């Protein structure tokens, strides 16, 4: 569920932050991230009618401004014509242009005209349409209806068909078989996770909610009921599906009027996918599935007193209200979080891509460049799976799955997001993709780093008290510990700005020494896994055996360690141990003498006796070595010495005439 409240002209990735599954940020007004998003151009004298929902980012200082007056853009200085956000390629704020006059606003090239036949669209349509009767990308034919629907699409206000091009393209493609599990609600719980190694690695569908341990509003609940219960004057973020951008000025009362209007009276196709209902009367009647509550980090590890005050990541209860023909393009839920998704009435069609390394790389390239405007992501990956959901179905989507969503008919959905301890490695990888593609903090998982500190502190206490965990969870905790160590390093040696941000993310009520906690957690996780503390635990596909049930009398290293690489790199990223101050090589020394080896010889001669050699023998030895030292921090000195000795033992041919030295 992605709020598309701001639209960035310089980065198409921010426009792609729209999601149909419950994914995007909660209201989050109390979070530090939103405090950073105040517009520097706003003043107390601004008109209340001024557009505050559309934003633009300076390409130099990365500061966000409201589009229009705050950004100082009303018209093109050369032509005098009004400028729209969609025309802008690069834009710089006034402060940056004063520092460097060469920084000027540039525009995107005009769209290339196509000779293909297009549907005649209504006058306010600004997205290219696809002729529903013509082939699309080699398909034999494309129906005017969306996947899984036999009804006629909703016409625009002037009576012509308004079909999103991606719906037509999606229907023309071939898909891998839908082999995702259909399970009974009573079979889905923590016991299933512990018993089945493949649990929560692929989406699962529960066709009947009985046994899931969740509560949902009555099937008869309407959008009008929701508006009246929460408040008809409550602001709601509405997405214009064809432009995938925010449509400002909507309240729940106005949205209910639109949703319940006949399809032929709707001027545009619109969608609500980010209404977070925690703390409302409606939210009190919703309870996520039992498995979600058993895994959810916010539910398990966020302090209860802070939740009561309303200060926590509000991503657990979303209401999605989609009209017929809605489409949400490819996306991953923020921070790779998992999703539960229950259809109260209506239907949805999901298109899934597995989060393999190759597919995530393809997604990052697609989301971070303009190819997303004209390329079907499914053509860049190995396979896509199509799944249809109908009223009463519940789906659980695991970590990092890439998906797009189509709505054949008016649909009401309840769902939510949750982070867990089964696949932290992928959750962190998706977060890294968000950072590299410059997704604004407003559209990321709220309070993510602080939540990780709470989780790390709890698991460190559990490991200290000898609680045992499965290999899968230990691998995930190793990734979490690595992330917290990197945060601790930022606090220790980062820039002043980075240090300040990293410190603010550490919950002082639970974590007194962030550096100590992060490194202790990493040591305890790897110790529990029975591997060297310098060895990272493998990912989901690595073959590593971790001893779970330990014999108290068994040695600590019982079990099989993961093979170490022949070449061991530095312990920490971008850090190397100091160079050796001095290296000395001891020259080769040789010696020869005669020994008498007794039957029960001890000491240096014990190995000769054990080899079955006794009596007078001649010993020849060669030795050399290396000694080096270096200075460390705080005045410490480290010395490293290696001596290599080789001995040859031969029976003496003339022992009586040689000097004897019994050993």
XYZ file of C-alpha atoms in Angstrom:
663
model
C 0.000 0.000 0.000
C 1.994 2.913 -1.244
C 1.204 6.521 -0.571
C 2.065 8.389 -3.757
C 1.846 11.733 -2.101
C 4.949 13.120 -3.734
C 6.166 12.781 -7.259
C 9.828 13.266 -8.159
C 10.738 14.526 -11.598
C 14.318 13.310 -11.478
C 13.894 9.742 -10.394
C 11.367 7.336 -11.809
C 11.963 4.984 -8.881
C 10.068 7.287 -6.555
C 7.076 7.194 -8.863
C 7.178 3.401 -8.731
C 6.696 3.397 -4.992
C 3.029 2.599 -5.608
C 1.993 -0.849 -4.450
C -1.280 -2.707 -4.379
C -0.348 -5.174 -1.647
C -0.260 -3.719 1.879
C 3.205 -2.347 1.764
C 3.737 1.327 2.185
C 4.260 3.570 5.161
C 1.696 4.360 7.771
C 0.611 7.878 8.639
C 3.898 8.080 10.518
C 3.495 11.697 11.606
C 5.407 10.972 14.760
C 8.418 9.491 13.003
C 11.712 11.296 12.592
C 11.656 10.594 8.864
C 8.581 12.736 8.219
C 10.029 15.584 10.212
C 12.747 15.785 7.578
C 10.213 16.290 4.792
C 9.122 19.830 5.580
C 9.150 22.073 2.528
C 11.702 24.915 2.889
C 9.598 27.073 0.564
C 6.403 27.045 2.634
C 5.270 30.140 4.532
C 2.444 30.928 6.919
C 0.776 33.116 4.273
C 0.325 30.293 1.761
C -3.174 29.831 0.422
C -4.986 26.774 1.856
C -5.913 25.860 -1.727
C -2.277 25.603 -2.765
C -1.215 22.132 -3.968
C 0.680 20.456 -1.108
C 0.498 16.901 -2.359
C 2.958 17.044 -5.259
C 6.684 17.420 -4.592
C 9.923 17.790 -6.537
C 13.482 17.034 -5.422
C 16.519 19.224 -6.120
C 19.054 17.166 -8.084
C 21.976 18.813 -6.262
C 21.118 19.018 -2.545
C 18.321 16.387 -2.619
C 15.933 18.703 -0.735
C 12.194 18.273 -1.396
C 9.923 21.227 -2.285
C 6.227 21.500 -3.014
C 5.691 21.737 -6.750
C 4.763 25.171 -8.071
C 5.075 28.249 -5.903
C 7.379 26.740 -3.255
C 9.739 25.455 -5.947
C 9.573 28.781 -7.779
C 8.200 27.215 -10.965
C 5.162 28.694 -12.666
C 6.180 28.809 -16.302
C 9.071 28.259 -18.692
C 11.334 31.314 -18.624
C 11.938 31.035 -22.377
C 8.515 30.226 -23.780
C 6.350 31.644 -21.000
C 4.192 28.522 -21.115
C 3.018 26.690 -18.005
C 5.303 23.828 -16.927
C 4.003 20.473 -15.676
C 5.927 18.140 -13.404
C 5.918 15.399 -16.036
C 7.938 17.633 -18.398
C 10.840 18.170 -15.972
C 14.017 16.110 -16.301
C 16.391 17.884 -13.888
C 15.565 20.686 -11.459
C 17.659 22.704 -8.993
C 16.501 24.834 -6.080
C 17.293 28.530 -5.794
C 20.128 28.019 -3.288
C 21.925 25.538 -5.556
C 21.553 27.678 -8.682
C 23.032 30.656 -6.813
C 26.041 28.533 -5.856
C 26.474 27.289 -9.420
C 24.720 29.304 -12.175
C 25.371 26.469 -14.657
C 22.650 24.476 -12.909
C 19.491 25.088 -14.894
C 16.216 23.232 -15.179
C 16.073 20.823 -18.118
C 13.122 19.124 -19.746
C 12.453 15.632 -21.004
C 12.314 15.171 -24.782
C 8.780 15.084 -26.212
C 7.322 11.570 -26.457
C 7.964 9.758 -29.719
C 4.854 9.503 -31.824
C 3.716 5.984 -32.592
C 2.038 4.789 -35.735
C 0.093 2.186 -33.783
C -3.628 2.556 -33.505
C -4.748 3.751 -30.069
C -8.067 3.836 -28.285
C -9.715 7.211 -28.380
C -9.469 8.352 -24.785
C -11.296 10.997 -22.842
C -9.901 14.499 -22.872
C -8.384 14.243 -19.395
C -6.460 11.041 -20.089
C -2.699 11.590 -20.054
C -1.462 7.995 -20.315
C -1.137 6.165 -23.686
C -3.849 3.601 -24.267
C -3.545 0.292 -26.107
C -6.010 -0.793 -28.749
C -7.747 -3.708 -27.073
C -8.433 -5.338 -30.425
C -4.838 -5.329 -31.700
C -1.978 -7.737 -30.917
C 0.393 -6.704 -28.146
C 4.073 -7.735 -28.349
C 3.463 -10.731 -30.539
C 0.284 -11.961 -28.883
C -2.384 -13.470 -31.087
C -5.013 -11.152 -29.680
C -5.745 -9.089 -26.609
C -9.203 -8.983 -25.119
C -10.669 -5.713 -23.977
C -11.296 -7.299 -20.593
C -8.633 -7.889 -17.979
C -7.306 -11.280 -16.875
C -9.903 -13.443 -15.237
C -12.769 -11.165 -16.177
C -15.495 -11.728 -18.731
C -17.222 -8.421 -18.145
C -16.866 -5.340 -20.302
C -14.348 -2.831 -18.903
C -15.663 0.347 -17.370
C -16.009 3.042 -20.031
C -14.737 6.536 -19.513
C -17.026 9.473 -19.060
C -17.451 9.941 -22.796
C -18.345 6.264 -23.346
C -15.044 5.112 -24.937
C -13.087 2.182 -23.502
C -10.269 3.191 -21.172
C -7.839 0.259 -20.928
C -4.466 0.471 -19.231
C -1.744 -0.807 -21.545
C -0.139 -2.993 -18.879
C -3.388 -4.907 -18.320
C -3.499 -5.719 -22.017
C 0.166 -6.708 -22.058
C -0.259 -8.856 -18.935
C -3.092 -10.811 -20.516
C -1.040 -11.494 -23.637
C 1.804 -13.221 -21.760
C 2.372 -16.875 -20.901
C 3.009 -17.839 -17.289
C 4.563 -20.635 -15.281
C 2.104 -23.018 -13.580
C 0.627 -21.840 -10.304
C 2.029 -24.507 -7.973
C 1.821 -22.401 -4.831
C 0.392 -24.305 -1.897
C -3.295 -24.187 -1.010
C -3.451 -24.813 2.742
C -6.008 -25.068 5.506
C -5.978 -22.235 7.991
C -5.574 -24.624 10.914
C -2.313 -25.946 9.404
C -0.654 -22.527 9.325
C 1.132 -21.656 12.538
C 4.487 -21.598 14.277
C 4.506 -25.396 14.349
C 4.430 -25.417 10.542
C 7.411 -23.051 10.408
C 9.450 -25.246 12.763
C 8.483 -28.473 11.007
C 8.756 -27.460 7.338
C 12.046 -25.996 6.046
C 10.250 -24.656 2.946
C 7.660 -22.720 4.970
C 7.378 -19.006 4.147
C 9.596 -19.306 1.081
C 6.743 -19.158 -1.467
C 3.326 -17.482 -1.395
C 0.553 -19.609 0.069
C -3.206 -19.340 -0.481
C -5.858 -20.155 2.122
C -9.178 -20.443 0.334
C -11.270 -20.514 3.525
C -10.318 -18.268 6.472
C -11.569 -20.785 9.036
C -8.747 -21.827 11.355
C -6.431 -18.908 10.490
C -7.095 -17.289 13.849
C -7.889 -13.896 12.344
C -10.821 -11.493 12.616
C -12.195 -9.461 9.718
C -15.212 -7.153 9.276
C -18.457 -8.740 8.126
C -18.664 -9.755 4.474
C -21.459 -7.220 3.984
C -19.190 -4.295 4.939
C -19.180 -1.588 2.265
C -16.883 1.318 1.511
C -19.674 3.612 2.698
C -19.683 1.787 6.049
C -15.916 2.267 6.328
C -16.182 5.984 5.549
C -18.898 6.474 8.166
C -16.986 4.476 10.793
C -13.642 6.233 10.375
C -15.152 9.615 9.498
C -16.298 10.923 6.094
C -14.062 14.004 6.441
C -10.911 11.906 6.967
C -8.264 12.597 4.321
C -7.397 9.620 2.113
C -4.666 9.245 -0.497
C -6.117 8.283 -3.872
C -4.083 7.007 -6.826
C -4.919 7.831 -10.443
C -4.250 4.404 -11.954
C -3.480 5.511 -15.496
C -0.783 7.992 -14.457
C 0.177 6.037 -11.279
C 0.280 9.366 -9.434
C -1.498 10.910 -6.478
C -4.908 12.533 -6.941
C -5.174 15.254 -4.235
C -8.170 16.573 -2.339
C -9.989 13.361 -1.452
C -11.857 12.495 1.740
C -13.382 9.146 2.670
C -16.851 10.552 2.086
C -15.954 11.718 -1.421
C -14.230 8.383 -2.101
C -17.306 6.421 -1.004
C -19.419 8.454 -3.440
C -16.966 7.638 -6.237
C -16.628 3.944 -5.347
C -20.369 3.322 -5.184
C -21.132 5.256 -8.374
C -21.959 3.261 -11.551
C -18.805 2.368 -13.471
C -19.864 4.355 -16.539
C -20.045 7.552 -14.437
C -16.438 7.326 -13.207
C -14.308 9.850 -15.056
C -11.057 8.086 -14.153
C -9.909 4.746 -12.722
C -8.765 5.376 -9.164
C -7.410 3.273 -6.320
C -6.942 3.498 -2.540
C -4.086 1.309 -1.353
C -2.593 3.039 1.708
C -5.364 3.611 4.244
C -3.826 2.469 7.557
C -6.638 1.951 10.076
C -4.745 1.213 13.320
C -6.302 3.072 16.240
C -9.686 3.479 14.544
C -12.940 1.688 15.438
C -12.521 -0.296 12.224
C -8.989 -1.323 13.208
C -10.242 -2.678 16.528
C -12.382 -5.186 14.618
C -9.417 -6.548 12.616
C -6.972 -9.168 13.899
C -4.179 -10.480 11.611
C -3.773 -14.263 11.160
C -2.255 -16.171 14.079
C 0.955 -16.940 12.151
C 1.484 -13.249 11.385
C 1.151 -12.322 15.052
C 3.589 -15.086 16.015
C 6.239 -13.843 13.559
C 5.716 -10.068 13.433
C 8.668 -8.156 14.910
C 6.494 -5.161 15.791
C 4.045 -7.395 17.635
C 6.759 -9.364 19.469
C 9.605 -6.933 20.111
C 8.363 -3.326 20.036
C 7.865 -2.067 23.633
C 4.233 -2.275 24.659
C 4.256 1.106 26.418
C 5.403 2.837 23.219
C 2.693 1.084 21.202
C 0.076 2.364 23.637
C 1.324 5.896 22.976
C 0.972 5.328 19.233
C 4.704 5.494 18.531
C 5.479 2.381 16.473
C 5.664 1.314 12.786
C 2.019 1.481 11.702
C 1.991 -1.021 8.870
C -0.076 -3.876 10.313
C -3.648 -2.925 9.310
C -4.370 -1.608 5.825
C -7.642 -1.203 3.952
C -7.472 -1.371 0.136
C -10.418 -0.180 -1.940
C -9.982 -0.792 -5.672
C -12.465 -0.278 -8.487
C -12.614 -2.418 -11.606
C -9.609 -2.229 -13.975
C -7.122 -0.988 -11.356
C -3.496 -1.902 -12.054
C -0.460 -1.624 -9.779
C 2.906 -2.024 -11.470
C 5.782 -4.268 -10.345
C 7.038 -3.608 -6.838
C 8.461 -5.186 -3.675
C 6.935 -4.352 -0.320
C 9.083 -1.914 1.618
C 12.151 -3.476 3.275
C 11.123 -6.760 1.672
C 8.448 -7.165 4.340
C 6.007 -10.054 4.144
C 2.299 -9.480 3.567
C -1.010 -10.992 4.623
C -3.848 -10.194 2.230
C -7.553 -11.049 2.730
C -10.224 -10.343 0.102
C -13.501 -9.398 1.770
C -15.340 -9.144 -1.546
C -14.266 -8.853 -5.177
C -11.190 -10.447 -6.771
C -7.519 -9.821 -7.559
C -4.960 -11.229 -9.997
C -1.323 -11.343 -8.832
C 1.764 -11.724 -11.022
C 4.722 -13.049 -9.014
C 8.496 -13.124 -9.619
C 10.698 -15.109 -7.238
C 13.332 -12.966 -5.422
C 16.439 -14.752 -6.696
C 19.695 -12.800 -6.950
C 19.338 -12.496 -10.724
C 15.693 -11.425 -10.540
C 16.385 -8.835 -7.841
C 19.205 -7.430 -9.974
C 16.834 -7.208 -12.951
C 14.217 -5.516 -10.770
C 16.746 -2.984 -9.470
C 17.773 -2.115 -13.026
C 14.127 -1.851 -14.088
C 12.984 0.269 -11.141
C 16.005 2.582 -11.290
C 15.811 3.527 -14.976
C 13.293 4.805 -17.508
C 12.863 1.354 -19.034
C 10.067 0.767 -16.515
C 7.921 3.111 -18.617
C 7.977 0.844 -21.659
C 9.286 -2.590 -20.559
C 7.391 -5.519 -19.043
C 9.565 -6.693 -16.146
C 8.433 -10.268 -16.726
C 10.440 -10.285 -19.967
C 13.650 -9.675 -17.972
C 13.333 -12.624 -15.556
C 13.209 -16.411 -15.746
C 9.491 -16.890 -15.065
C 6.314 -15.236 -13.811
C 3.504 -16.993 -11.916
C -0.090 -15.772 -12.211
C -2.434 -16.295 -9.228
C -6.149 -15.486 -9.016
C -7.783 -14.678 -5.670
C -11.510 -14.396 -5.001
C -13.727 -13.333 -2.101
C -12.842 -15.143 1.128
C -9.308 -16.038 -0.008
C -6.302 -15.121 2.115
C -2.746 -14.980 0.769
C 0.542 -14.723 2.641
C 3.387 -13.312 0.532
C 6.903 -14.044 1.889
C 9.965 -11.842 1.991
C 11.009 -9.969 -1.141
C 8.614 -11.427 -3.743
C 8.248 -9.077 -6.709
C 4.644 -8.679 -7.824
C 2.160 -6.689 -9.874
C -1.600 -6.639 -9.214
C -4.708 -6.351 -11.401
C -8.287 -5.817 -10.167
C -10.968 -7.307 -12.473
C -13.900 -5.899 -10.455
C -14.622 -3.590 -7.519
C -12.758 -5.131 -4.579
C -12.349 -4.549 -0.840
C -9.215 -5.960 0.829
C -7.713 -5.937 4.323
C -4.082 -6.779 4.980
C -0.795 -5.695 6.491
C 2.995 -5.912 6.444
C 5.379 -7.603 8.867
C 9.113 -8.214 9.267
C 10.312 -11.480 10.815
C 13.361 -13.598 11.700
C 13.177 -16.142 8.864
C 14.931 -14.217 6.069
C 16.654 -11.075 7.293
C 19.243 -11.345 4.524
C 16.664 -10.672 1.789
C 14.912 -8.001 3.862
C 18.217 -6.123 4.093
C 18.933 -6.617 0.404
C 15.600 -5.048 -0.562
C 16.326 -2.166 1.801
C 19.672 -1.663 0.055
C 17.871 -1.576 -3.313
C 15.572 1.140 -1.950
C 18.590 3.184 -0.866
C 20.446 2.753 -4.163
C 17.372 3.663 -6.221
C 16.803 6.699 -3.979
C 13.342 5.808 -2.721
C 12.407 8.653 -0.310
C 12.433 7.761 3.385
C 8.718 8.537 3.501
C 8.057 5.478 1.336
C 10.286 3.053 3.277
C 9.483 0.864 6.281
C 9.053 3.322 9.172
C 11.482 3.074 12.113
C 13.241 0.131 10.452
C 16.652 0.537 12.111
C 15.212 1.156 15.573
C 13.103 -1.993 15.216
C 16.245 -3.964 14.308
C 17.954 -2.776 17.513
C 14.983 -3.902 19.607
C 15.055 -7.312 17.919
C 18.832 -7.660 18.270
C 18.720 -6.810 21.977
C 16.019 -9.416 22.623
C 17.787 -12.204 20.722
C 21.089 -11.407 22.447
C 19.392 -11.951 25.813
C 17.789 -15.177 24.590
C 21.112 -16.542 23.329
C 22.808 -15.568 26.571
C 20.220 -17.613 28.475
C 21.059 -20.647 26.269
C 17.819 -20.625 24.270
C 18.237 -22.698 21.096
C 17.232 -21.663 17.577
C 16.949 -23.437 14.248
C 19.697 -23.111 11.613
C 17.393 -20.968 9.469
C 16.842 -18.416 12.226
C 20.548 -18.360 13.132
C 21.416 -17.528 9.516
C 18.881 -14.718 9.572
C 20.168 -13.416 12.907
C 23.716 -13.433 11.529
C 22.564 -11.050 8.788
C 20.823 -8.893 11.409
C 23.982 -8.817 13.542
C 26.049 -7.784 10.524
C 23.661 -4.900 9.862
C 23.814 -3.746 13.488
C 27.627 -3.941 13.474
C 27.656 -1.679 10.396
C 25.381 0.767 12.250
C 27.718 0.626 15.263
C 30.678 1.348 13.008
C 28.880 4.392 11.642
C 28.439 5.646 15.204
C 32.143 5.056 15.890
C 33.756 6.506 12.774
C 31.133 7.897 10.387
C 30.637 11.506 9.361
C 29.002 13.798 11.896
C 25.693 13.730 10.028
C 25.775 9.935 9.726
C 26.746 9.554 13.393
C 23.833 11.714 14.492
C 21.311 9.749 12.431
C 22.708 6.391 13.562
C 22.603 7.409 17.245
C 18.998 8.594 16.937
C 18.023 5.162 15.628
C 19.354 3.403 18.754
C 16.581 2.945 21.367
C 18.180 4.242 24.566
C 15.518 2.562 26.697
C 16.861 -0.883 25.758
C 20.342 -0.444 24.255
C 22.965 1.194 26.469
C 26.057 0.370 24.368
C 25.243 -0.161 20.684
C 28.748 -1.249 19.677
C 28.981 -3.816 22.454
C 25.508 -5.225 21.775
C 26.044 -5.571 18.015
C 29.337 -7.420 18.360
C 28.118 -9.576 21.226
C 25.070 -10.607 19.189
C 27.261 -11.553 16.241
C 29.584 -13.596 18.463
C 26.734 -15.374 20.226
C 24.927 -16.207 16.960
C 28.038 -17.710 15.376
C 28.957 -19.500 18.574
C 25.465 -21.020 18.723
C 25.885 -22.098 15.106
C 29.154 -23.844 15.948
C 31.278 -21.845 13.512
C 34.238 -19.526 13.799
C 33.249 -16.025 14.875
C 34.888 -14.593 11.738
C 32.873 -16.792 9.366
C 29.556 -15.503 8.055
C 26.721 -17.990 8.128
C 25.400 -19.003 4.738
C 22.296 -17.771 2.992
C 19.182 -19.825 2.419
C 20.834 -21.986 -0.236
C 24.086 -22.693 1.610
C 24.716 -26.207 2.903
C 25.607 -25.631 6.524
C 24.922 -28.010 9.390
C 24.288 -26.273 12.690
C 24.079 -28.346 15.888
C 20.797 -27.557 17.609
C 20.555 -30.088 20.443
C 23.902 -30.063 22.241
C 25.247 -32.648 24.635
C 26.399 -30.656 27.694
C 29.467 -32.918 27.909
C 30.304 -32.634 24.200
C 33.051 -30.293 23.004
C 31.887 -26.852 21.934
C 32.746 -27.401 18.274
C 30.618 -30.542 17.874
C 29.120 -30.502 14.406
C 30.445 -29.639 11.019
C 31.794 -26.216 10.308
C 31.269 -24.405 7.091
C 34.342 -24.605 4.896
C 36.363 -21.457 4.952
C 37.636 -19.878 1.794
C 41.261 -20.431 0.879
C 41.704 -16.672 0.929
C 40.305 -14.831 3.921
C 39.544 -11.194 3.263
C 39.429 -8.364 5.765
C 37.152 -8.800 8.763
C 35.291 -5.586 8.092
C 34.331 -3.816 4.904
C 36.778 -1.041 3.940
C 39.061 -1.856 6.910
C 42.481 -3.517 6.912
C 44.771 -4.395 9.799
C 47.832 -2.120 10.170
C 50.935 -2.967 8.146
C 53.782 -4.779 9.944
C 56.365 -2.313 11.255
C 59.257 -4.784 11.019
C 59.750 -8.222 9.454
C 62.881 -10.282 10.231
C 63.762 -13.628 8.655
C 65.998 -15.946 10.718
C 68.723 -17.470 8.486
C 68.857 -21.224 7.964
C 70.668 -23.116 10.723
C 71.909 -26.732 10.532
C 73.038 -29.071 13.325
C 74.135 -32.713 13.623
C 74.374 -34.860 16.745
C 73.999 -38.424 17.998
C 71.273 -39.538 20.385
C 70.452 -42.646 22.348
C 66.728 -43.310 22.262
C 65.454 -45.291 25.218
C 62.426 -47.568 24.995
C 60.183 -45.189 26.956
C 61.771 -41.944 25.849
C 60.017 -38.712 26.825
C 60.151 -35.160 25.583
C 61.628 -34.419 22.155
C 62.612 -38.075 21.599
C 59.154 -39.478 22.348
C 58.079 -39.320 18.702
C 61.230 -41.254 17.655
C 60.516 -44.002 20.170
C 56.872 -44.182 19.090
C 58.030 -44.622 15.503
C 59.824 -47.838 16.576
C 63.386 -46.497 16.437
C 65.550 -47.272 19.465
C 69.188 -47.235 20.416
C 71.855 -44.968 18.973
C 70.706 -42.697 16.145
C 72.110 -39.745 14.252
C 70.011 -36.579 14.156
C 70.355 -33.845 11.525
C 68.144 -30.761 11.791
C 67.525 -27.580 9.799
C 65.552 -24.573 11.022
C 64.631 -21.055 9.982
C 61.883 -18.623 10.896
C 60.150 -15.265 10.598
C 59.480 -12.666 13.271
C 57.426 -9.519 12.736
C 55.765 -6.894 14.903
C 53.568 -3.831 14.544
C 52.068 -1.062 16.635
C 48.326 -1.089 17.304
C 45.922 1.422 18.773
C 46.292 2.692 22.344
C 50.061 1.957 22.405
C 49.752 -1.827 22.113
C 52.358 -3.891 20.214
C 51.705 -7.169 18.434
C 54.479 -9.724 17.780
C 54.158 -12.681 15.416
C 56.854 -15.399 15.324
C 57.061 -18.595 13.262
C 59.911 -21.169 13.496
C 60.081 -24.036 11.005
C 62.220 -27.085 11.973
C 62.952 -30.201 9.930
C 64.663 -33.260 11.513
C 66.236 -36.371 9.927
C 66.802 -39.442 12.125
C 69.022 -42.313 10.921
C 70.439 -45.326 12.839
C 74.078 -44.750 13.744
C 76.591 -47.021 11.941
C 79.371 -46.364 14.425
C 77.616 -45.405 17.595
C 80.453 -46.418 19.956
C 82.827 -43.874 18.491
C 80.274 -41.063 18.650
C 79.312 -38.949 21.537
C 76.122 -40.266 23.045
C 73.389 -38.124 24.549
C 70.609 -40.249 26.038
C 67.228 -38.502 25.927
